[in-house]
Coordinates of C-alpha atoms in Angstrom, one line a residue:
X215 CA 112.0 103.5 100.0
X216 CA 109.6 102.1 102.6
X217 CA 105.9 103.0 101.9
X218 CA 105.4 104.4 105.4
X219 CA 108.5 106.5 105.1
X220 CA 107.3 108.0 101.8
X221 CA 104.0 109.0 103.4
X222 CA 105.8 110.5 106.4
X223 CA 108.2 112.4 104.2
X224 CA 105.4 114.0 102.2
X225 CA 103.4 114.8 105.3
X226 CA 106.4 116.5 106.9
X227 CA 107.0 118.5 103.7
X228 CA 103.4 119.7 103.7
X229 CA 103.5 120.6 107.4
X230 CA 106.8 122.5 107.0
X231 CA 105.4 124.4 104.1
X232 CA 102.3 125.2 106.2
X233 CA 104.4 126.3 109.1
X234 CA 106.5 128.6 106.9
X235 CA 103.3 130.1 105.4
X236 CA 102.0 130.7 108.9
X237 CA 105.1 132.7 109.7
X238 CA 104.1 135.1 107.0
X239 CA 100.6 135.6 108.4
X240 CA 101.5 136.0 112.1
X241 CA 102.2 139.7 112.2
X242 CA 99.4 140.6 109.8
X243 CA 96.8 138.6 111.8
X244 CA 97.2 141.1 114.7
X245 CA 97.9 144.3 112.8
X246 CA 96.5 144.5 109.2
X247 CA 93.9 141.8 109.1
X248 CA 91.7 143.2 111.9
X249 CA 91.4 146.4 110.0
X250 CA 89.7 144.8 107.1
X251 CA 85.9 144.6 106.6
X252 CA 85.0 140.9 106.5
X253 CA 81.9 139.1 105.5
X254 CA 79.5 137.7 108.1
X255 CA 80.6 134.1 107.2
X256 CA 84.3 134.9 108.1
X257 CA 85.4 132.2 110.6
X258 CA 87.1 133.1 113.8
X259 CA 90.9 133.4 113.6
X260 CA 91.5 130.4 115.9
X261 CA 89.9 128.0 113.5
X262 CA 92.5 128.4 110.7
X263 CA 95.5 126.8 112.4
X264 CA 93.8 123.5 113.2
X265 CA 92.0 123.3 109.9
X266 CA 95.2 124.0 107.9
X267 CA 97.2 121.6 110.0
X268 CA 94.7 118.8 109.4
X269 CA 94.5 119.6 105.7
X270 CA 98.3 119.6 105.3
X271 CA 98.5 116.2 107.0
X272 CA 95.7 114.8 104.8
X273 CA 97.3 116.1 101.6
X274 CA 100.6 114.7 102.7
X275 CA 99.1 111.3 103.3
X276 CA 97.4 111.5 99.9
X277 CA 100.7 112.4 98.2
X278 CA 102.5 109.6 100.0
X279 CA 99.9 107.1 98.9
X280 CA 100.2 108.2 95.3
X281 CA 104.0 108.0 95.5
X282 CA 103.7 104.4 96.7
X283 CA 102.3 103.6 93.2
X284 CA 105.5 104.8 91.4
X285 CA 106.4 101.3 90.3
X286 CA 103.0 100.4 88.9
X287 CA 101.9 103.7 87.4
X288 CA 105.0 105.8 86.9
X289 CA 103.7 108.3 84.4
X290 CA 100.5 109.1 86.2
X291 CA 102.3 109.3 89.5
X292 CA 104.9 111.8 88.0
X293 CA 102.1 113.9 86.5
X294 CA 100.1 113.9 89.7
X295 CA 103.2 114.9 91.7
X296 CA 103.9 117.7 89.3
X297 CA 100.5 119.1 90.0
X298 CA 100.9 118.4 93.7
X299 CA 104.2 120.4 93.9
X300 CA 102.7 123.3 91.9
X301 CA 99.6 123.5 94.1
X302 CA 101.8 123.3 97.3
X303 CA 103.9 126.2 96.0
X304 CA 100.8 128.2 95.1
X305 CA 99.4 127.4 98.5
X306 CA 102.5 129.0 100.2
X307 CA 102.5 131.9 97.7
X308 CA 98.9 132.9 98.7
X309 CA 99.9 133.6 102.3
X310 CA 102.6 135.9 101.1
X311 CA 100.4 137.7 98.6
X312 CA 97.5 138.2 101.0
X313 CA 99.1 138.6 104.4
X314 CA 102.7 139.6 103.4
X315 CA 101.9 142.1 100.6
X316 CA 98.4 142.9 101.9
X317 CA 97.0 142.4 98.5
X318 CA 93.6 140.6 98.5
X319 CA 93.1 141.1 94.8
X320 CA 96.4 139.6 93.7
X321 CA 95.8 136.8 96.2
X322 CA 92.3 136.3 94.7
X323 CA 93.8 135.8 91.2
X324 CA 96.4 133.4 92.7
X325 CA 93.9 131.4 94.8
X326 CA 91.8 130.7 91.6
X327 CA 94.9 129.2 90.0
X328 CA 95.5 127.3 93.3
X329 CA 92.0 125.9 93.2
X330 CA 92.4 124.7 89.6
X331 CA 95.7 123.0 90.5
X332 CA 94.2 121.3 93.5
X333 CA 91.3 120.1 91.3
X334 CA 93.8 118.7 88.7
X335 CA 95.8 117.0 91.5
X336 CA 92.6 115.5 92.9
X337 CA 91.6 114.1 89.4
X338 CA 95.0 112.4 88.9
X339 CA 95.3 111.2 92.5
X340 CA 91.9 109.5 92.4
X341 CA 93.0 107.6 89.3
X342 CA 96.1 106.4 91.1
X343 CA 94.6 105.7 94.5
X344 CA 91.0 106.1 95.5
X345 CA 91.9 107.0 99.2
X346 CA 94.4 109.6 98.0
X347 CA 91.7 111.2 95.9
X348 CA 89.2 111.2 98.9
X349 CA 91.8 112.8 101.1
X350 CA 92.1 115.7 98.7
X351 CA 88.3 116.5 98.8
X352 CA 88.3 118.4 102.1
X353 CA 91.3 120.5 100.9
X354 CA 89.4 121.2 97.7
X355 CA 86.3 122.2 99.6
X356 CA 88.2 124.4 102.1
X357 CA 90.1 126.3 99.3
X358 CA 86.8 126.8 97.5
X359 CA 85.5 128.4 100.7
X360 CA 88.8 130.4 101.0
X361 CA 88.4 131.6 97.5
X362 CA 84.9 132.9 98.2
X363 CA 86.1 134.5 101.5
X364 CA 89.1 136.1 99.7
X365 CA 86.8 137.5 97.0
X366 CA 84.4 138.9 99.6
X367 CA 87.2 140.5 101.6
X368 CA 88.6 142.1 98.4
X369 CA 85.2 143.3 97.4
X370 CA 84.3 144.8 100.8
X371 CA 87.7 146.6 101.0
X372 CA 88.3 147.8 97.5

């Protein structure tokens, strides 16, 4: 498969997962979420869509860059992709737990697992392709912030 096509395929997969996750949040953003007490550092709602879109594109490019090393580092690429798929699934699950089930505590437990999986993905990706590793850093930083935000919302509303 063409190297560019691999990157585009992974980017599209990430963006579709992000879109489907967004569908879970839509109703709760206007109904349930405004009723929660939020910390002072809670960003405005409009910031989430562009940030997540950018992050999904960046993680997709990272995944595609790593996939392009399948011939030279097959075991490391397979291991990295396993973590990548797990973290992508956990990413989608978080939206369902927080916004779909309205359960910040369960979402908090899950986002901690997500953060660990992103970190493991980052560690492997940077071994395979330096640029792929760097592309995962903003995602890791944002989910760290999201974990703190999730914990604060849970704490303020328990």
